[in-house]
Each structure stands twice: as C-alpha cells, then as structure tokens.
Amino acid sequence: MATIVNNPAPAGDSNGSSGLIIGVLLIIVLAGLFYVYGLPSLSRVQSPQINIPNKIDVNVKQNE
C-alpha cells in the first residue's frame, strides 16, 4: 500500500511571482550593462602594432 503525504502550502507564499519578476529584471539590467560596458571593451582588445625597421644601424660613433 502506498503512503501519500499531502504537504500543505506555506502560509507566507502568496507572493510567488515576485521572485520571477525580480530575476527577469536583474537579467535585463545585467545584459544592458554588458552591452554598454562589455562590448566596447572587447572591441578595443587587439594585438599591439609594432613597427620593426628593415635596417638597424649598430655602428656606435665615439667622440675622442
């Protein structure tokens, strides 16, 4: 014989959808902050441009 346990609903759980609304708003705010601050900083990350001359003069002129 199976035992069935019916747990009563908590008395203070009348505001169940507020957590979902707060979570969705938090995700929207975080996505907006990533769009404003994250994407521009990612586009600025590039390898540095280093110019190397074809010829380097290594002769040192000493004054006597």
PDB file of N, CA and C in Angstrom:
ATOM      1  N   MET A   1       0.844  -1.162   0.000  1.00  0.00           N
ATOM      2  CA  MET A   1       0.000   0.000   0.000  1.00  0.00           C
ATOM      3  C   MET A   1       0.899   1.239   0.000  1.00  0.00           C
ATOM      4  N   ALA A   2       0.587   2.184  -0.850  1.00  0.00           N
ATOM      5  CA  ALA A   2       1.396   3.392  -0.984  1.00  0.00           C
ATOM      6  C   ALA A   2       0.958   4.427   0.042  1.00  0.00           C
ATOM      7  N   THR A   3       1.946   5.108   0.569  1.00  0.00           N
ATOM      8  CA  THR A   3       1.670   6.167   1.530  1.00  0.00           C
ATOM      9  C   THR A   3       1.668   7.497   0.794  1.00  0.00           C
ATOM     10  N   ILE A   4       0.626   8.255   0.926  1.00  0.00           N
ATOM     11  CA  ILE A   4       0.505   9.548   0.260  1.00  0.00           C
ATOM     12  C   ILE A   4       0.599  10.626   1.321  1.00  0.00           C
ATOM     13  N   VAL A   5       1.532  11.553   1.104  1.00  0.00           N
ATOM     14  CA  VAL A   5       1.710  12.653   2.040  1.00  0.00           C
ATOM     15  C   VAL A   5       1.326  13.936   1.324  1.00  0.00           C
ATOM     16  N   ASN A   6       0.326  14.610   1.811  1.00  0.00           N
ATOM     17  CA  ASN A   6      -0.088  15.890   1.251  1.00  0.00           C
ATOM     18  C   ASN A   6       0.447  16.996   2.148  1.00  0.00           C
ATOM     19  N   ASN A   7       1.447  17.691   1.661  1.00  0.00           N
ATOM     20  CA  ASN A   7       2.002  18.806   2.427  1.00  0.00           C
ATOM     21  C   ASN A   7       1.185  20.055   2.138  1.00  0.00           C
ATOM     22  N   PRO A   8       0.775  20.764   3.164  1.00  0.00           N
ATOM     23  CA  PRO A   8       0.024  22.000   2.930  1.00  0.00           C
ATOM     24  C   PRO A   8       0.954  23.093   2.392  1.00  0.00           C
ATOM     25  N   ALA A   9       0.376  23.991   1.629  1.00  0.00           N
ATOM     26  CA  ALA A   9       1.153  25.103   1.080  1.00  0.00           C
ATOM     27  C   ALA A   9       1.595  26.017   2.211  1.00  0.00           C
ATOM     28  N   PRO A  10       2.772  26.584   2.122  1.00  0.00           N
ATOM     29  CA  PRO A  10       3.223  27.522   3.158  1.00  0.00           C
ATOM     30  C   PRO A  10       2.294  28.729   3.238  1.00  0.00           C
ATOM     31  N   ALA A  11       2.112  29.223   4.430  1.00  0.00           N
ATOM     32  CA  ALA A  11       1.174  30.323   4.645  1.00  0.00           C
ATOM     33  C   ALA A  11       1.673  31.631   4.044  1.00  0.00           C
ATOM     34  N   GLY A  12       2.978  31.839   4.007  1.00  0.00           N
ATOM     35  CA  GLY A  12       3.509  33.121   3.523  1.00  0.00           C
ATOM     36  C   GLY A  12       3.916  33.091   2.067  1.00  0.00           C
ATOM     37  N   ASP A  13       3.407  32.159   1.271  1.00  0.00           N
ATOM     38  CA  ASP A  13       3.820  32.029  -0.122  1.00  0.00           C
ATOM     39  C   ASP A  13       2.797  32.647  -1.070  1.00  0.00           C
ATOM     40  N   SER A  14       2.229  33.768  -0.694  1.00  0.00           N
ATOM     41  CA  SER A  14       1.235  34.403  -1.551  1.00  0.00           C
ATOM     42  C   SER A  14       1.878  35.283  -2.618  1.00  0.00           C
ATOM     43  N   ASN A  15       3.193  35.506  -2.539  1.00  0.00           N
ATOM     44  CA  ASN A  15       3.876  36.405  -3.462  1.00  0.00           C
ATOM     45  C   ASN A  15       4.879  35.610  -4.294  1.00  0.00           C
ATOM     46  N   GLY A  16       4.454  34.543  -4.944  1.00  0.00           N
ATOM     47  CA  GLY A  16       5.347  33.634  -5.638  1.00  0.00           C
ATOM     48  C   GLY A  16       5.931  34.174  -6.925  1.00  0.00           C
ATOM     49  N   SER A  17       5.229  35.036  -7.632  1.00  0.00           N
ATOM     50  CA  SER A  17       5.716  35.513  -8.921  1.00  0.00           C
ATOM     51  C   SER A  17       6.666  36.696  -8.796  1.00  0.00           C
ATOM     52  N   SER A  18       6.803  37.263  -7.612  1.00  0.00           N
ATOM     53  CA  SER A  18       7.694  38.422  -7.474  1.00  0.00           C
ATOM     54  C   SER A  18       9.152  38.019  -7.665  1.00  0.00           C
ATOM     55  N   GLY A  19       9.516  36.816  -7.268  1.00  0.00           N
ATOM     56  CA  GLY A  19      10.888  36.356  -7.475  1.00  0.00           C
ATOM     57  C   GLY A  19      11.212  36.215  -8.946  1.00  0.00           C
ATOM     58  N   LEU A  20      10.268  35.745  -9.725  1.00  0.00           N
ATOM     59  CA  LEU A  20      10.461  35.617 -11.164  1.00  0.00           C
ATOM     60  C   LEU A  20      10.609  36.986 -11.816  1.00  0.00           C
ATOM     61  N   ILE A  21       9.790  37.928 -11.418  1.00  0.00           N
ATOM     62  CA  ILE A  21       9.856  39.278 -11.984  1.00  0.00           C
ATOM     63  C   ILE A  21      11.180  39.935 -11.636  1.00  0.00           C
ATOM     64  N   ILE A  22      11.611  39.803 -10.396  1.00  0.00           N
ATOM     65  CA  ILE A  22      12.894  40.379  -9.981  1.00  0.00           C
ATOM     66  C   ILE A  22      14.039  39.714 -10.736  1.00  0.00           C
ATOM     67  N   GLY A  23      13.974  38.409 -10.932  1.00  0.00           N
ATOM     68  CA  GLY A  23      15.014  37.700 -11.676  1.00  0.00           C
ATOM     69  C   GLY A  23      15.100  38.148 -13.121  1.00  0.00           C
ATOM     70  N   VAL A  24      13.953  38.314 -13.766  1.00  0.00           N
ATOM     71  CA  VAL A  24      13.935  38.766 -15.161  1.00  0.00           C
ATOM     72  C   VAL A  24      14.477  40.188 -15.268  1.00  0.00           C
ATOM     73  N   LEU A  25      14.079  41.059 -14.344  1.00  0.00           N
ATOM     74  CA  LEU A  25      14.594  42.430 -14.363  1.00  0.00           C
ATOM     75  C   LEU A  25      16.098  42.463 -14.129  1.00  0.00           C
ATOM     76  N   LEU A  26      16.596  41.618 -13.252  1.00  0.00           N
ATOM     77  CA  LEU A  26      18.029  41.555 -12.988  1.00  0.00           C
ATOM     78  C   LEU A  26      18.794  41.084 -14.224  1.00  0.00           C
ATOM     79  N   ILE A  27      18.262  40.118 -14.929  1.00  0.00           N
ATOM     80  CA  ILE A  27      18.906  39.644 -16.159  1.00  0.00           C
ATOM     81  C   ILE A  27      18.908  40.734 -17.226  1.00  0.00           C
ATOM     82  N   ILE A  28      17.827  41.486 -17.337  1.00  0.00           N
ATOM     83  CA  ILE A  28      17.764  42.577 -18.314  1.00  0.00           C
ATOM     84  C   ILE A  28      18.779  43.658 -17.975  1.00  0.00           C
ATOM     85  N   VAL A  29      18.906  43.999 -16.692  1.00  0.00           N
ATOM     86  CA  VAL A  29      19.873  45.021 -16.278  1.00  0.00           C
ATOM     87  C   VAL A  29      21.298  44.548 -16.543  1.00  0.00           C
ATOM     88  N   LEU A  30      21.602  43.301 -16.220  1.00  0.00           N
ATOM     89  CA  LEU A  30      22.947  42.777 -16.467  1.00  0.00           C
ATOM     90  C   LEU A  30      23.256  42.720 -17.958  1.00  0.00           C
ATOM     91  N   ALA A  31      22.287  42.360 -18.776  1.00  0.00           N
ATOM     92  CA  ALA A  31      22.501  42.345 -20.225  1.00  0.00           C
ATOM     93  C   ALA A  31      22.744  43.758 -20.746  1.00  0.00           C
ATOM     94  N   GLY A  32      22.027  44.733 -20.211  1.00  0.00           N
ATOM     95  CA  GLY A  32      22.245  46.126 -20.614  1.00  0.00           C
ATOM     96  C   GLY A  32      23.618  46.624 -20.215  1.00  0.00           C
ATOM     97  N   LEU A  33      24.061  46.276 -19.006  1.00  0.00           N
ATOM     98  CA  LEU A  33      25.400  46.688 -18.576  1.00  0.00           C
ATOM     99  C   LEU A  33      26.479  46.033 -19.432  1.00  0.00           C
ATOM    100  N   PHE A  34      26.288  44.771 -19.797  1.00  0.00           N
ATOM    101  CA  PHE A  34      27.255  44.113 -20.676  1.00  0.00           C
ATOM    102  C   PHE A  34      27.273  44.785 -22.041  1.00  0.00           C
ATOM    103  N   TYR A  35      26.114  45.177 -22.543  1.00  0.00           N
ATOM    104  CA  TYR A  35      26.042  45.831 -23.851  1.00  0.00           C
ATOM    105  C   TYR A  35      26.736  47.190 -23.823  1.00  0.00           C
ATOM    106  N   VAL A  36      26.590  47.933 -22.729  1.00  0.00           N
ATOM    107  CA  VAL A  36      27.161  49.280 -22.645  1.00  0.00           C
ATOM    108  C   VAL A  36      28.654  49.241 -22.349  1.00  0.00           C
ATOM    109  N   TYR A  37      29.077  48.386 -21.416  1.00  0.00           N
ATOM    110  CA  TYR A  37      30.468  48.395 -20.979  1.00  0.00           C
ATOM    111  C   TYR A  37      31.290  47.224 -21.517  1.00  0.00           C
ATOM    112  N   GLY A  38      30.690  46.075 -21.686  1.00  0.00           N
ATOM    113  CA  GLY A  38      31.448  44.888 -22.067  1.00  0.00           C
ATOM    114  C   GLY A  38      31.836  44.848 -23.529  1.00  0.00           C
ATOM    115  N   LEU A  39      30.897  45.115 -24.411  1.00  0.00           N
ATOM    116  CA  LEU A  39      31.187  45.023 -25.840  1.00  0.00           C
ATOM    117  C   LEU A  39      32.208  46.059 -26.308  1.00  0.00           C
ATOM    118  N   PRO A  40      32.148  47.324 -25.882  1.00  0.00           N
ATOM    119  CA  PRO A  40      33.195  48.263 -26.306  1.00  0.00           C
ATOM    120  C   PRO A  40      34.584  47.877 -25.804  1.00  0.00           C
ATOM    121  N   SER A  41      34.675  47.333 -24.602  1.00  0.00           N
ATOM    122  CA  SER A  41      35.995  46.947 -24.100  1.00  0.00           C
ATOM    123  C   SER A  41      36.523  45.728 -24.840  1.00  0.00           C
ATOM    124  N   LEU A  42      35.641  44.835 -25.278  1.00  0.00           N
ATOM    125  CA  LEU A  42      36.085  43.686 -26.064  1.00  0.00           C
ATOM    126  C   LEU A  42      36.554  44.105 -27.452  1.00  0.00           C
ATOM    127  N   SER A  43      35.955  45.131 -28.022  1.00  0.00           N
ATOM    128  CA  SER A  43      36.366  45.560 -29.359  1.00  0.00           C
ATOM    129  C   SER A  43      37.702  46.295 -29.322  1.00  0.00           C
ATOM    130  N   ARG A  44      38.070  46.863 -28.175  1.00  0.00           N
ATOM    131  CA  ARG A  44      39.354  47.565 -28.062  1.00  0.00           C
ATOM    132  C   ARG A  44      40.524  46.621 -27.836  1.00  0.00           C
ATOM    133  N   VAL A  45      40.270  45.378 -27.481  1.00  0.00           N
ATOM    134  CA  VAL A  45      41.345  44.429 -27.216  1.00  0.00           C
ATOM    135  C   VAL A  45      41.859  43.920 -28.558  1.00  0.00           C
ATOM    136  N   GLN A  46      43.050  44.380 -28.926  1.00  0.00           N
ATOM    137  CA  GLN A  46      43.678  43.961 -30.172  1.00  0.00           C
ATOM    138  C   GLN A  46      45.148  43.738 -29.904  1.00  0.00           C
ATOM    139  N   SER A  47      45.798  43.032 -30.812  1.00  0.00           N
ATOM    140  CA  SER A  47      47.234  42.850 -30.655  1.00  0.00           C
ATOM    141  C   SER A  47      47.928  44.177 -30.948  1.00  0.00           C
ATOM    142  N   PRO A  48      48.992  44.484 -30.221  1.00  0.00           N
ATOM    143  CA  PRO A  48      49.664  45.772 -30.418  1.00  0.00           C
ATOM    144  C   PRO A  48      50.345  45.841 -31.786  1.00  0.00           C
ATOM    145  N   GLN A  49      50.349  47.027 -32.364  1.00  0.00           N
ATOM    146  CA  GLN A  49      51.004  47.263 -33.644  1.00  0.00           C
ATOM    147  C   GLN A  49      52.451  47.659 -33.379  1.00  0.00           C
ATOM    148  N   ILE A  50      53.380  46.797 -33.761  1.00  0.00           N
ATOM    149  CA  ILE A  50      54.802  47.058 -33.545  1.00  0.00           C
ATOM    150  C   ILE A  50      55.460  47.228 -34.905  1.00  0.00           C
ATOM    151  N   ASN A  51      56.104  48.377 -35.106  1.00  0.00           N
ATOM    152  CA  ASN A  51      56.804  48.642 -36.356  1.00  0.00           C
ATOM    153  C   ASN A  51      58.274  48.317 -36.174  1.00  0.00           C
ATOM    154  N   ILE A  52      58.777  47.386 -36.968  1.00  0.00           N
ATOM    155  CA  ILE A  52      60.185  46.999 -36.909  1.00  0.00           C
ATOM    156  C   ILE A  52      60.843  47.493 -38.192  1.00  0.00           C
ATOM    157  N   PRO A  53      61.902  48.313 -38.068  1.00  0.00           N
ATOM    158  CA  PRO A  53      62.559  48.812 -39.285  1.00  0.00           C
ATOM    159  C   PRO A  53      63.283  47.685 -40.022  1.00  0.00           C
ATOM    160  N   ASN A  54      63.430  47.870 -41.332  1.00  0.00           N
ATOM    161  CA  ASN A  54      64.116  46.868 -42.146  1.00  0.00           C
ATOM    162  C   ASN A  54      65.615  46.848 -41.881  1.00  0.00           C
ATOM    163  N   LYS A  55      66.181  47.998 -41.551  1.00  0.00           N
ATOM    164  CA  LYS A  55      67.621  48.108 -41.348  1.00  0.00           C
ATOM    165  C   LYS A  55      67.880  48.801 -40.018  1.00  0.00           C
ATOM    166  N   ILE A  56      68.783  48.224 -39.229  1.00  0.00           N
ATOM    167  CA  ILE A  56      69.143  48.799 -37.936  1.00  0.00           C
ATOM    168  C   ILE A  56      70.629  49.124 -37.964  1.00  0.00           C
ATOM    169  N   ASP A  57      70.978  50.370 -37.646  1.00  0.00           N
ATOM    170  CA  ASP A  57      72.377  50.801 -37.631  1.00  0.00           C
ATOM    171  C   ASP A  57      72.942  50.544 -36.239  1.00  0.00           C
ATOM    172  N   VAL A  58      73.916  49.627 -36.167  1.00  0.00           N
ATOM    173  CA  VAL A  58      74.509  49.283 -34.880  1.00  0.00           C
ATOM    174  C   VAL A  58      75.892  49.896 -34.703  1.00  0.00           C
ATOM    175  N   ASN A  59      76.322  50.716 -35.645  1.00  0.00           N
ATOM    176  CA  ASN A  59      77.632  51.364 -35.526  1.00  0.00           C
ATOM    177  C   ASN A  59      77.545  52.475 -34.485  1.00  0.00           C
ATOM    178  N   VAL A  60      78.459  52.427 -33.538  1.00  0.00           N
ATOM    179  CA  VAL A  60      78.489  53.424 -32.477  1.00  0.00           C
ATOM    180  C   VAL A  60      79.622  54.385 -32.777  1.00  0.00           C
ATOM    181  N   LYS A  61      79.297  55.674 -32.850  1.00  0.00           N
ATOM    182  CA  LYS A  61      80.319  56.691 -33.104  1.00  0.00           C
ATOM    183  C   LYS A  61      80.757  57.257 -31.767  1.00  0.00           C
ATOM    184  N   GLN A  62      82.048  57.104 -31.478  1.00  0.00           N
ATOM    185  CA  GLN A  62      82.575  57.613 -30.217  1.00  0.00           C
ATOM    186  C   GLN A  62      83.340  58.900 -30.480  1.00  0.00           C
ATOM    187  N   ASN A  63      83.107  59.886 -29.666  1.00  0.00           N
ATOM    188  CA  ASN A  63      83.844  61.154 -29.758  1.00  0.00           C
ATOM    189  C   ASN A  63      85.124  61.035 -28.957  1.00  0.00           C
ATOM    190  N   GLU A  64      86.241  61.436 -29.594  1.00  0.00           N
ATOM    191  CA  GLU A  64      87.527  61.350 -28.888  1.00  0.00           C
ATOM    192  C   GLU A  64      87.932  62.661 -28.308  1.00  0.00           C
TER     193      GLU A  64
END
